[in-house]
Amino acid sequence: MEQATSEKILDIAQSLVVAGGYNGFSYADISEAVGIRKASIHHHFPTKAELVQVLVDRYTQRAESGLNSLREHVPGPVEQLQAYLNYWQKCILDASEPFCVCAMLAAEIQMLPEPVATHVRRHFENLAAWLTSVLKAGVEQKLFRLARAPEEEAQILMASVHGAMLSARALGNPSLFAAIVGPQLARLKA
Amino acid sequence: MEQATSEKILDIAQSLVVAGGYNGFSYADISEAVGIRKASIHHHFPTKAELVQVLVDRYTQRAESGLNSLREHVPGPVEQLQAYLNYWQKCILDASEPFCVCAMLAAEIQMLPEPVATHVRRHFENLAAWLTSVLKAGVEQKLFRLARAPEEEAQILMASVHGAMLSARALGNPSLFAAIVGPQLARLKA
DNA sequence: GTTGGCTATCCTACTAGTAGGTAGTTCAAT
DNA sequence: ATTGAACTACCTACTAGTAGGATAGCCAAC
């Protein structure tokens, strides 16, 4: 089963966004990477704003269903959180996706087309909500002992994850991600 | 005393970088904001890469001397750290500089001209080193009790700061910065 | 079962506008 | 007289986006 062209376009565009943000790539870049003419990309995605909007939508959709399936299939809040962090650790270590699309776009949110900005904001809200729910479950089962409200601890954890991605990238040291994020999980455990 | 044109150019360029990153602005944008022709900017800064390089250099220089003067003039490691965090909290709340130039550029470090990337990396190293030294001093004076090595805690703190900036921006909630970063300082205190 | 239409995909060729950058000039202050 | 800083005018390359045509597959109707 061949992959659909529009999916290929989105895949390439996503890796380009991860590398350089919204203004860091052009239709010509995608064209070259996919092996298709520029005009053909406009056939699938009339404007750049639409392309990125669909891209972010797909990303948030996948993230949400991925997180929810973790919550269903992984036993225990501690393991769920660990699985989430492991996922990113792997992505960063093997450079398959060394940065979160939405974190990248959030940095330039002021310059983004409004619909894209809205989707990015929603991803942050979703992620915070997921982390909150896992923390709450952990507290109920006496697996976590939090110094603050679960909502607050979720925000702290999310910020640590994004900050750790940034440090790993800035210092060119992929293993820094785990070194920063590991202790943050550890200190939540009861 | 009128401000020098080259400084005006750097000021505008810096605010544009903070808003949209390296590829988020053009000489035309600066031209308009400064009230000068495009070619005149090239007189001061022949290439965009040089302009941003000087910009980052000025930024890191200021940051380093600012941090060092904190360490000299503010009594006590706890207060020094608090002063650093307060500085950013103020910048974000009054929107005067709602994001760190180097954090912004670090996100797109793969696409930056090599000399710029090097300067950005150095800022991360400098900041981590400053935080480490303050934490060490605090431990010696029994003001901090760290669960990990000071170098590690410094990385965690730095990541929290950058992640908190990102969350505040993404969610359009400036006060989120303090809500994330405050508890991180609190948990270090003995 | 072949014809004819419909649609999806991709193409060539083009547009207007913007990117970073250059050449050469003017002009005031040294 | 020289210099620094500004200017006008321009260049080439690239940007997102458009117009219109070629090819192929599918799905009737005959």
CSV table of C-alpha atoms (C1' of nucleotides) in Angstrom, one decimal:
chain,number,residue,atom,x,y,z
A,1,MET,CA,0.0,0.0,0.0
A,2,GLU,CA,1.6,3.2,-1.2
A,3,GLN,CA,1.3,6.2,1.0
A,4,ALA,CA,-1.0,9.0,-0.2
A,5,THR,CA,0.7,12.0,-1.7
A,6,SER,CA,-1.1,14.4,0.7
A,7,GLU,CA,0.3,12.4,3.6
A,8,LYS,CA,3.8,12.5,2.2
A,9,ILE,CA,3.4,16.3,1.8
A,10,LEU,CA,2.3,16.6,5.4
A,11,ASP,CA,5.1,14.3,6.7
A,12,ILE,CA,7.8,16.4,4.9
A,13,ALA,CA,6.2,19.6,6.0
A,14,GLN,CA,6.1,18.5,9.6
A,15,SER,CA,9.8,17.6,9.6
A,16,LEU,CA,10.5,21.0,8.1
A,17,VAL,CA,8.4,22.8,10.7
A,18,VAL,CA,10.2,20.9,13.4
A,19,ALA,CA,13.5,22.0,12.0
A,20,GLY,CA,12.8,25.6,11.3
A,21,GLY,CA,9.3,26.7,12.1
A,22,TYR,CA,6.6,28.3,10.0
A,23,ASN,CA,8.8,30.7,8.1
A,24,GLY,CA,11.6,28.1,7.8
A,25,PHE,CA,10.3,26.3,4.8
A,26,SER,CA,8.7,26.9,1.4
A,27,TYR,CA,6.6,25.0,-1.1
A,28,ALA,CA,9.8,24.6,-3.1
A,29,ASP,CA,11.4,22.7,-0.2
A,30,ILE,CA,8.5,20.3,0.0
A,31,SER,CA,8.4,20.0,-3.7
A,32,GLU,CA,12.0,18.8,-3.8
A,33,ALA,CA,11.7,16.4,-1.0
A,34,VAL,CA,8.4,14.8,-2.1
A,35,GLY,CA,9.5,14.7,-5.8
A,36,ILE,CA,6.5,16.6,-7.1
A,37,ARG,CA,6.0,20.1,-8.6
A,38,LYS,CA,5.1,23.1,-6.5
A,39,ALA,CA,1.8,23.5,-8.2
A,40,SER,CA,0.8,20.0,-7.3
A,41,ILE,CA,1.2,20.8,-3.7
A,42,HIS,CA,-1.2,23.7,-4.1
A,43,HIS,CA,-3.6,21.2,-5.5
A,44,HIS,CA,-3.6,19.4,-2.2
A,45,PHE,CA,-3.2,22.4,0.0
A,46,PRO,CA,-4.3,25.7,-1.6
A,47,THR,CA,-2.4,27.9,0.8
A,48,LYS,CA,0.5,27.5,3.2
A,49,ALA,CA,-1.8,28.5,6.1
A,50,GLU,CA,-4.2,25.7,5.3
A,51,LEU,CA,-1.3,23.2,4.9
A,52,VAL,CA,0.1,24.0,8.4
A,53,GLN,CA,-3.4,24.1,9.8
A,54,VAL,CA,-4.1,20.5,8.6
A,55,LEU,CA,-0.6,19.5,9.7
A,56,VAL,CA,-1.2,20.8,13.3
A,57,ASP,CA,-4.6,19.3,13.3
A,58,ARG,CA,-3.3,15.9,12.4
A,59,TYR,CA,-0.6,16.2,15.0
A,60,THR,CA,-2.9,17.2,17.8
A,61,GLN,CA,-5.3,14.4,16.8
A,62,ARG,CA,-2.6,11.8,16.9
A,63,ALA,CA,-1.2,13.1,20.1
A,64,GLU,CA,-4.5,13.1,21.8
A,65,SER,CA,-5.4,9.5,20.7
A,66,GLY,CA,-1.8,8.4,21.6
A,67,LEU,CA,-2.1,9.8,25.1
A,68,ASN,CA,-5.5,8.4,25.6
A,69,SER,CA,-4.4,4.9,24.5
A,70,LEU,CA,-1.5,5.2,27.0
A,71,ARG,CA,-4.0,5.9,29.7
A,72,GLU,CA,-6.0,2.9,28.7
A,73,HIS,CA,-3.4,0.3,27.9
A,74,VAL,CA,-0.6,1.2,30.3
A,75,PRO,CA,-1.3,0.1,33.9
A,76,GLY,CA,-0.7,2.7,36.5
A,77,PRO,CA,-0.3,6.5,36.4
A,78,VAL,CA,3.5,6.4,37.1
A,79,GLU,CA,4.0,4.1,34.2
A,80,GLN,CA,1.8,6.2,32.0
A,81,LEU,CA,3.8,9.3,32.7
A,82,GLN,CA,7.0,7.4,32.2
A,83,ALA,CA,5.8,6.0,28.9
A,84,TYR,CA,5.0,9.6,27.7
A,85,LEU,CA,8.5,10.8,28.7
A,86,ASN,CA,10.0,7.6,27.1
A,87,TYR,CA,8.3,8.4,23.9
A,88,TRP,CA,9.9,11.8,23.6
A,89,GLN,CA,13.2,10.5,24.8
A,90,LYS,CA,13.3,8.0,22.0
A,91,CYS,CA,12.2,10.6,19.4
A,92,ILE,CA,15.0,12.9,20.5
A,93,LEU,CA,17.7,10.3,20.8
A,94,ASP,CA,17.1,8.8,17.4
A,95,ALA,CA,16.4,12.3,15.9
A,96,SER,CA,13.2,11.0,14.3
A,97,GLU,CA,11.3,13.9,15.7
A,98,PRO,CA,13.6,16.0,17.8
A,99,PHE,CA,11.1,18.6,18.8
A,100,CYS,CA,7.4,19.0,19.3
A,101,VAL,CA,5.6,20.6,16.3
A,102,CYS,CA,3.4,22.7,18.6
A,103,ALA,CA,6.2,23.8,20.9
A,104,MET,CA,8.0,25.0,17.8
A,105,LEU,CA,5.0,26.9,16.5
A,106,ALA,CA,4.1,28.2,20.0
A,107,ALA,CA,7.4,30.1,20.0
A,108,GLU,CA,6.3,32.1,16.9
A,109,ILE,CA,2.6,32.1,17.8
A,110,GLN,CA,2.3,35.9,17.4
A,111,MET,CA,3.2,35.6,13.7
A,112,LEU,CA,1.0,32.6,12.9
A,113,PRO,CA,-2.3,32.7,11.0
A,114,GLU,CA,-5.1,32.8,13.6
A,115,PRO,CA,-6.5,29.3,12.9
A,116,VAL,CA,-3.0,27.8,13.3
A,117,ALA,CA,-2.4,29.7,16.5
A,118,THR,CA,-5.7,28.4,17.9
A,119,HIS,CA,-4.8,24.8,17.1
A,120,VAL,CA,-1.4,25.2,18.8
A,121,ARG,CA,-3.0,26.7,21.9
A,122,ARG,CA,-5.5,23.8,22.0
A,123,HIS,CA,-2.6,21.3,22.0
A,124,PHE,CA,-1.1,22.9,25.1
A,125,GLU,CA,-4.4,22.8,26.8
A,126,ASN,CA,-5.0,19.1,25.9
A,127,LEU,CA,-1.6,18.1,27.0
A,128,ALA,CA,-1.9,19.9,30.3
A,129,ALA,CA,-5.3,18.3,30.8
A,130,TRP,CA,-4.0,14.8,30.2
A,131,LEU,CA,-1.1,15.3,32.6
A,132,THR,CA,-3.5,16.7,35.2
A,133,SER,CA,-5.7,13.7,34.9
A,134,VAL,CA,-2.8,11.2,35.2
A,135,LEU,CA,-1.5,13.1,38.2
A,136,LYS,CA,-4.9,13.1,39.9
A,137,ALA,CA,-5.3,9.4,39.4
A,138,GLY,CA,-1.8,8.9,40.9
A,139,VAL,CA,-2.7,11.0,43.9
A,140,GLU,CA,-5.9,9.0,44.5
A,141,GLN,CA,-3.9,5.8,44.4
A,142,LYS,CA,-1.3,7.3,46.7
A,143,LEU,CA,1.4,6.8,44.1
A,144,PHE,CA,2.1,10.5,43.8
A,145,ARG,CA,2.5,13.1,46.5
A,146,LEU,CA,2.2,16.6,45.1
A,147,ALA,CA,3.3,19.8,46.7
A,148,ARG,CA,0.8,21.7,44.7
A,149,ALA,CA,-2.5,21.3,42.9
A,150,PRO,CA,-2.5,18.7,40.1
A,151,GLU,CA,-3.2,21.4,37.5
A,152,GLU,CA,-0.2,23.4,38.7
A,153,GLU,CA,2.1,20.4,38.8
A,154,ALA,CA,0.9,19.5,35.3
A,155,GLN,CA,1.9,22.9,34.0
A,156,ILE,CA,5.3,22.6,35.7
A,157,LEU,CA,5.9,19.2,34.1
A,158,MET,CA,4.8,20.3,30.7
A,159,ALA,CA,7.1,23.3,30.9
A,160,SER,CA,10.0,21.0,31.9
A,161,VAL,CA,9.4,18.8,29.0
A,162,HIS,CA,9.4,21.6,26.5
A,163,GLY,CA,12.4,23.3,28.2
A,164,ALA,CA,14.3,20.1,28.2
A,165,MET,CA,13.7,19.7,24.5
A,166,LEU,CA,15.0,23.1,23.9
A,167,SER,CA,18.1,22.6,26.0
A,168,ALA,CA,18.9,19.3,24.3
A,169,ARG,CA,18.6,21.0,21.0
A,170,ALA,CA,20.5,24.2,21.9
A,171,LEU,CA,23.4,22.3,23.5
A,172,GLY,CA,23.4,19.5,20.9
A,173,ASN,CA,23.1,17.0,23.6
A,174,PRO,CA,20.1,14.6,23.2
A,175,SER,CA,20.6,12.8,26.4
A,176,LEU,CA,20.1,16.1,28.3
A,177,PHE,CA,16.3,15.6,27.8
A,178,ALA,CA,16.2,12.6,30.1
A,179,ALA,CA,18.6,14.2,32.6
A,180,ILE,CA,16.2,17.1,33.0
A,181,VAL,CA,12.9,15.3,32.9
A,182,GLY,CA,13.8,12.2,34.9
A,183,PRO,CA,14.2,14.0,38.2
A,184,GLN,CA,11.0,15.9,37.7
A,185,LEU,CA,9.1,12.7,37.5
A,186,ALA,CA,11.0,11.2,40.4
A,187,ARG,CA,10.2,14.0,42.8
A,188,LEU,CA,6.4,13.5,42.2
A,189,LYS,CA,6.5,9.9,43.4
A,190,ALA,CA,5.3,9.2,46.9
B,1,MET,CA,22.0,62.1,23.5
B,2,GLU,CA,20.5,60.5,20.5
B,3,GLN,CA,20.7,56.8,20.2
B,4,ALA,CA,23.1,55.6,17.5
B,5,THR,CA,21.4,54.2,14.4
B,6,SER,CA,23.1,50.9,14.6
B,7,GLU,CA,21.8,50.4,18.1
B,8,LYS,CA,18.3,51.4,16.9
B,9,ILE,CA,18.6,48.8,14.2
B,10,LEU,CA,19.7,46.1,16.7
B,11,ASP,CA,16.9,47.1,19.1
B,12,ILE,CA,14.2,46.7,16.4
B,13,ALA,CA,15.8,43.5,15.0
B,14,GLN,CA,15.9,42.0,18.5
B,15,SER,CA,12.2,42.6,19.1
B,16,LEU,CA,11.5,41.1,15.7
B,17,VAL,CA,13.6,38.1,16.5
B,18,VAL,CA,11.8,37.7,19.8
B,19,ALA,CA,8.5,37.8,18.0
B,20,GLY,CA,9.2,35.6,15.0
B,21,GLY,CA,12.7,34.2,15.0
B,22,TYR,CA,15.4,34.4,12.4
B,23,ASN,CA,13.2,33.9,9.4
B,24,GLY,CA,10.4,35.9,10.8
B,25,PHE,CA,11.7,39.3,9.8
B,26,SER,CA,13.4,41.1,6.9
B,27,TYR,CA,15.5,44.2,6.3
B,28,ALA,CA,12.3,45.8,4.9
B,29,ASP,CA,10.7,45.3,8.4
B,30,ILE,CA,13.6,46.9,10.1
B,31,SER,CA,13.8,49.7,7.5
B,32,GLU,CA,10.2,50.6,8.1
B,33,ALA,CA,10.4,50.5,11.9
B,34,VAL,CA,13.7,52.5,12.1
B,35,GLY,CA,12.7,55.0,9.4
B,36,ILE,CA,15.7,54.4,7.2
B,37,ARG,CA,16.1,52.8,3.8
B,38,LYS,CA,17.0,49.2,3.4
B,39,ALA,CA,20.3,49.9,1.8
B,40,SER,CA,21.3,52.0,4.8
B,41,ILE,CA,20.9,49.0,7.1
B,42,HIS,CA,23.3,47.0,4.9
B,43,HIS,CA,25.8,49.9,5.4
B,44,HIS,CA,25.7,49.1,9.2
B,45,PHE,CA,25.3,45.3,8.9
B,46,PRO,CA,26.4,43.9,5.5
B,47,THR,CA,24.5,40.6,5.8
B,48,LYS,CA,21.6,39.4,7.9
B,49,ALA,CA,23.8,36.7,9.4
B,50,GLU,CA,26.2,39.4,10.7
B,51,LEU,CA,23.4,41.5,12.0
B,52,VAL,CA,21.9,38.6,14.0
B,53,GLN,CA,25.4,37.6,15.1
B,54,VAL,CA,26.1,41.0,16.5
B,55,LEU,CA,22.6,41.1,18.0
B,56,VAL,CA,23.1,37.8,19.9
B,57,ASP,CA,26.6,38.8,20.9
B,58,ARG,CA,25.2,42.0,22.4
B,59,TYR,CA,22.5,40.1,24.1
B,60,THR,CA,24.7,37.5,25.7
B,61,GLN,CA,27.2,40.2,26.8
B,62,ARG,CA,24.4,42.1,28.5
B,63,ALA,CA,23.0,39.0,30.0
B,64,GLU,CA,26.4,37.9,31.4
B,65,SER,CA,27.2,41.3,32.9
B,66,GLY,CA,23.7,41.6,34.3
B,67,LEU,CA,23.9,38.2,35.9
B,68,ASN,CA,27.3,38.9,37.3
B,69,SER,CA,26.2,42.2,38.8
B,70,LEU,CA,23.3,40.4,40.4
B,71,ARG,CA,25.7,38.0,42.0
B,72,GLU,CA,27.8,41.0,43.3
B,73,HIS,CA,25.1,43.4,44.4
B,74,VAL,CA,22.3,41.2,45.6
B,75,PRO,CA,22.9,39.7,49.0
B,76,GLY,CA,22.4,35.9,49.2
B,77,PRO,CA,21.9,33.2,46.6
B,78,VAL,CA,18.2,32.8,47.2
B,79,GLU,CA,17.7,36.5,46.5
B,80,GLN,CA,20.0,36.4,43.5
B,81,LEU,CA,17.9,33.6,42.0
B,82,GLN,CA,14.7,35.3,42.9
B,83,ALA,CA,16.0,38.5,41.2
B,84,TYR,CA,16.8,36.7,38.0
B,85,LEU,CA,13.3,35.2,37.9
B,86,ASN,CA,11.7,38.5,38.8
B,87,TYR,CA,13.5,40.1,35.9
B,88,TRP,CA,11.9,37.8,33.4
B,89,GLN,CA,8.6,37.9,35.2
B,90,LYS,CA,8.6,41.7,34.7
B,91,CYS,CA,9.7,41.4,31.1
B,92,ILE,CA,6.9,39.0,30.3
B,93,LEU,CA,4.2,40.8,32.3
B,94,ASP,CA,4.8,44.2,30.7
B,95,ALA,CA,5.5,42.5,27.3
B,96,SER,CA,8.7,44.5,27.0
B,97,GLU,CA,10.6,41.4,26.1
B,98,PRO,CA,8.3,38.4,26.3
B,99,PHE,CA,10.8,35.8,25.3
B,100,CYS,CA,14.5,35.2,25.5
B,101,VAL,CA,16.3,35.9,22.2
B,102,CYS,CA,18.5,32.9,22.5
B,103,ALA,CA,15.7,30.6,23.5
B,104,MET,CA,13.9,31.7,20.3
B,105,LEU,CA,16.9,31.1,18.2
B,106,ALA,CA,17.7,27.8,19.9
B,107,ALA,CA,14.5,26.4,18.6
B,108,GLU,CA,15.7,27.0,15.0
B,109,ILE,CA,19.3,26.3,15.7
B,110,GLN,CA,19.6,23.7,12.9
B,111,MET,CA,18.8,26.4,10.3
B,112,LEU,CA,21.0,29.2,11.7
B,113,PRO,CA,24.3,30.3,10.2
B,114,GLU,CA,27.0,28.5,12.1
B,115,PRO,CA,28.5,31.6,13.9
B,116,VAL,CA,25.0,32.5,15.2
B,117,ALA,CA,24.3,29.0,16.4
B,118,THR,CA,27.6,29.0,18.3
B,119,HIS,CA,26.7,32.2,20.1
B,120,VAL,CA,23.3,30.8,21.0
B,121,ARG,CA,24.9,27.7,22.4
B,122,ARG,CA,27.3,29.7,24.4
B,123,HIS,CA,24.5,31.6,26.1
B,124,PHE,CA,22.9,28.4,27.3
B,125,GLU,CA,26.3,27.3,28.7
B,126,ASN,CA,26.8,30.7,30.4
B,127,LEU,CA,23.4,30.7,32.0
B,128,ALA,CA,23.7,27.1,33.2
B,129,ALA,CA,27.1,28.0,34.7
B,130,TRP,CA,25.7,31.1,36.5
B,131,LEU,CA,22.8,29.1,37.9
B,132,THR,CA,25.2,26.3,39.0
B,133,SER,CA,27.4,28.8,40.8
B,134,VAL,CA,24.5,30.4,42.6
B,135,LEU,CA,23.2,27.0,43.6
B,136,LYS,CA,26.6,25.9,44.9
B,137,ALA,CA,26.9,29.0,47.0
B,138,GLY,CA,23.5,28.4,48.4
B,139,VAL,CA,24.3,24.8,49.3
B,140,GLU,CA,27.5,25.9,51.1
B,141,GLN,CA,25.5,28.4,53.1
B,142,LYS,CA,22.9,25.8,53.8
B,143,LEU,CA,20.2,27.9,52.1
B,144,PHE,CA,19.5,25.3,49.5
B,145,ARG,CA,19.1,21.6,49.8
B,146,LEU,CA,19.5,19.9,46.4
B,147,ALA,CA,18.3,16.4,45.5
B,148,ARG,CA,20.9,16.3,42.7
B,149,ALA,CA,24.2,17.8,41.7
B,150,PRO,CA,24.1,21.6,41.3
B,151,GLU,CA,25.0,21.2,37.6
B,152,GLU,CA,22.0,19.0,37.1
B,153,GLU,CA,19.6,21.2,39.2
B,154,ALA,CA,20.8,24.2,37.2
B,155,GLN,CA,19.8,22.5,33.9
B,156,ILE,CA,16.4,21.6,35.4
B,157,LEU,CA,15.9,25.2,36.5
B,158,MET,CA,17.0,26.6,33.1
B,159,ALA,CA,14.7,24.3,31.3
B,160,SER,CA,11.8,25.3,33.6
B,161,VAL,CA,12.4,29.0,32.8
B,162,HIS,CA,12.4,28.5,29.1
B,163,GLY,CA,9.4,26.1,29.2
B,164,ALA,CA,7.5,28.5,31.4
B,165,MET,CA,8.1,31.3,28.8
B,166,LEU,CA,6.8,29.0,26.1
B,167,SER,CA,3.7,28.1,28.0
B,168,ALA,CA,3.0,31.7,28.9
B,169,ARG,CA,3.2,32.6,25.3
B,170,ALA,CA,1.4,29.6,23.9
B,171,LEU,CA,-1.6,30.0,26.3
B,172,GLY,CA,-1.5,33.8,26.2
B,173,ASN,CA,-1.2,33.9,29.9
B,174,PRO,CA,1.8,36.0,31.1
B,175,SER,CA,1.2,35.1,34.8
B,176,LEU,CA,1.7,31.5,34.0
B,177,PHE,CA,5.5,32.1,34.0
B,178,ALA,CA,5.6,32.9,37.7
B,179,ALA,CA,3.1,30.1,38.5
B,180,ILE,CA,5.5,27.5,37.0
B,181,VAL,CA,8.8,29.0,38.0
B,182,GLY,CA,7.9,30.0,41.6
B,183,PRO,CA,7.4,26.4,42.9
B,184,GLN,CA,10.7,25.3,41.2
B,185,LEU,CA,12.6,27.9,43.3
B,186,ALA,CA,10.6,27.1,46.4
B,187,ARG,CA,11.5,23.4,46.3
B,188,LEU,CA,15.2,24.1,46.3
B,189,LYS,CA,15.1,26.1,49.5
B,190,ALA,CA,16.3,24.2,52.6
C,1,DG,C1',-16.9,-4.1,-24.3
C,2,DT,C1',-16.3,0.0,-25.9
C,3,DT,C1',-17.4,4.6,-25.9
C,4,DG,C1',-17.8,9.1,-23.6
C,5,DG,C1',-17.8,11.9,-19.7
C,6,DC,C1',-16.2,13.0,-15.0
C,7,DT,C1',-12.8,13.6,-11.6
C,8,DA,C1',-8.3,13.5,-9.4
C,9,DT,C1',-3.7,14.2,-9.9
C,10,DC,C1',0.1,16.2,-11.8
C,11,DC,C1',2.3,19.0,-15.1
C,12,DT,C1',4.4,23.5,-17.6
C,13,DA,C1',4.4,28.2,-17.5
C,14,DC,C1',3.4,32.1,-15.5
C,15,DT,C1',2.3,36.1,-12.1
C,16,DA,C1',3.0,39.8,-8.5
C,17,DG,C1',5.5,40.6,-4.7
C,18,DT,C1',9.4,40.1,-1.5
C,19,DA,C1',13.9,38.4,-0.1
C,20,DG,C1',18.8,39.7,0.7
C,21,DG,C1',22.2,42.2,-1.4
C,22,DT,C1',24.9,45.7,-4.6
C,23,DA,C1',26.5,50.0,-7.2
C,24,DG,C1',27.1,54.4,-7.3
C,25,DT,C1',25.7,59.1,-5.5
C,26,DT,C1',25.0,63.0,-2.3
C,27,DC,C1',26.1,65.5,1.7
C,28,DA,C1',27.4,67.0,6.2
C,29,DA,C1',31.1,66.7,9.6
C,30,DT,C1',35.6,66.3,10.4
D,1,DA,C1',40.1,66.0,1.1
D,2,DT,C1',38.3,62.2,3.4
D,3,DT,C1',35.1,59.7,5.7
D,4,DG,C1',30.7,57.9,7.5
D,5,DA,C1',26.0,57.6,6.8
D,6,DA,C1',22.5,58.1,4.4
D,7,DC,C1',20.2,57.9,-0.3
D,8,DT,C1',18.2,56.2,-5.2
D,9,DA,C1',18.0,52.7,-8.1
D,10,DC,C1',18.7,48.4,-9.2
D,11,DC,C1',19.6,43.1,-9.4
D,12,DT,C1',18.9,38.2,-8.9
D,13,DA,C1',16.7,34.6,-6.5
D,14,DC,C1',13.0,33.1,-4.3
D,15,DT,C1',8.1,33.5,-2.3
D,16,DA,C1',3.2,32.0,-2.4
D,17,DG,C1',-0.1,31.5,-5.6
D,18,DT,C1',-2.7,31.0,-10.4
D,19,DA,C1',-4.1,29.5,-15.2
D,20,DG,C1',-4.7,26.1,-18.1
D,21,DG,C1',-3.5,21.7,-20.2
D,22,DA,C1',-2.1,16.4,-20.2
D,23,DT,C1',-2.9,11.9,-18.3
D,24,DA,C1',-5.0,8.4,-16.0
D,25,DG,C1',-8.7,5.8,-13.7
D,26,DC,C1',-13.5,5.0,-12.9
D,27,DC,C1',-18.4,4.6,-14.0
D,28,DA,C1',-22.1,4.9,-16.4
D,29,DA,C1',-24.8,4.3,-21.1
D,30,DC,C1',-25.1,2.2,-25.3
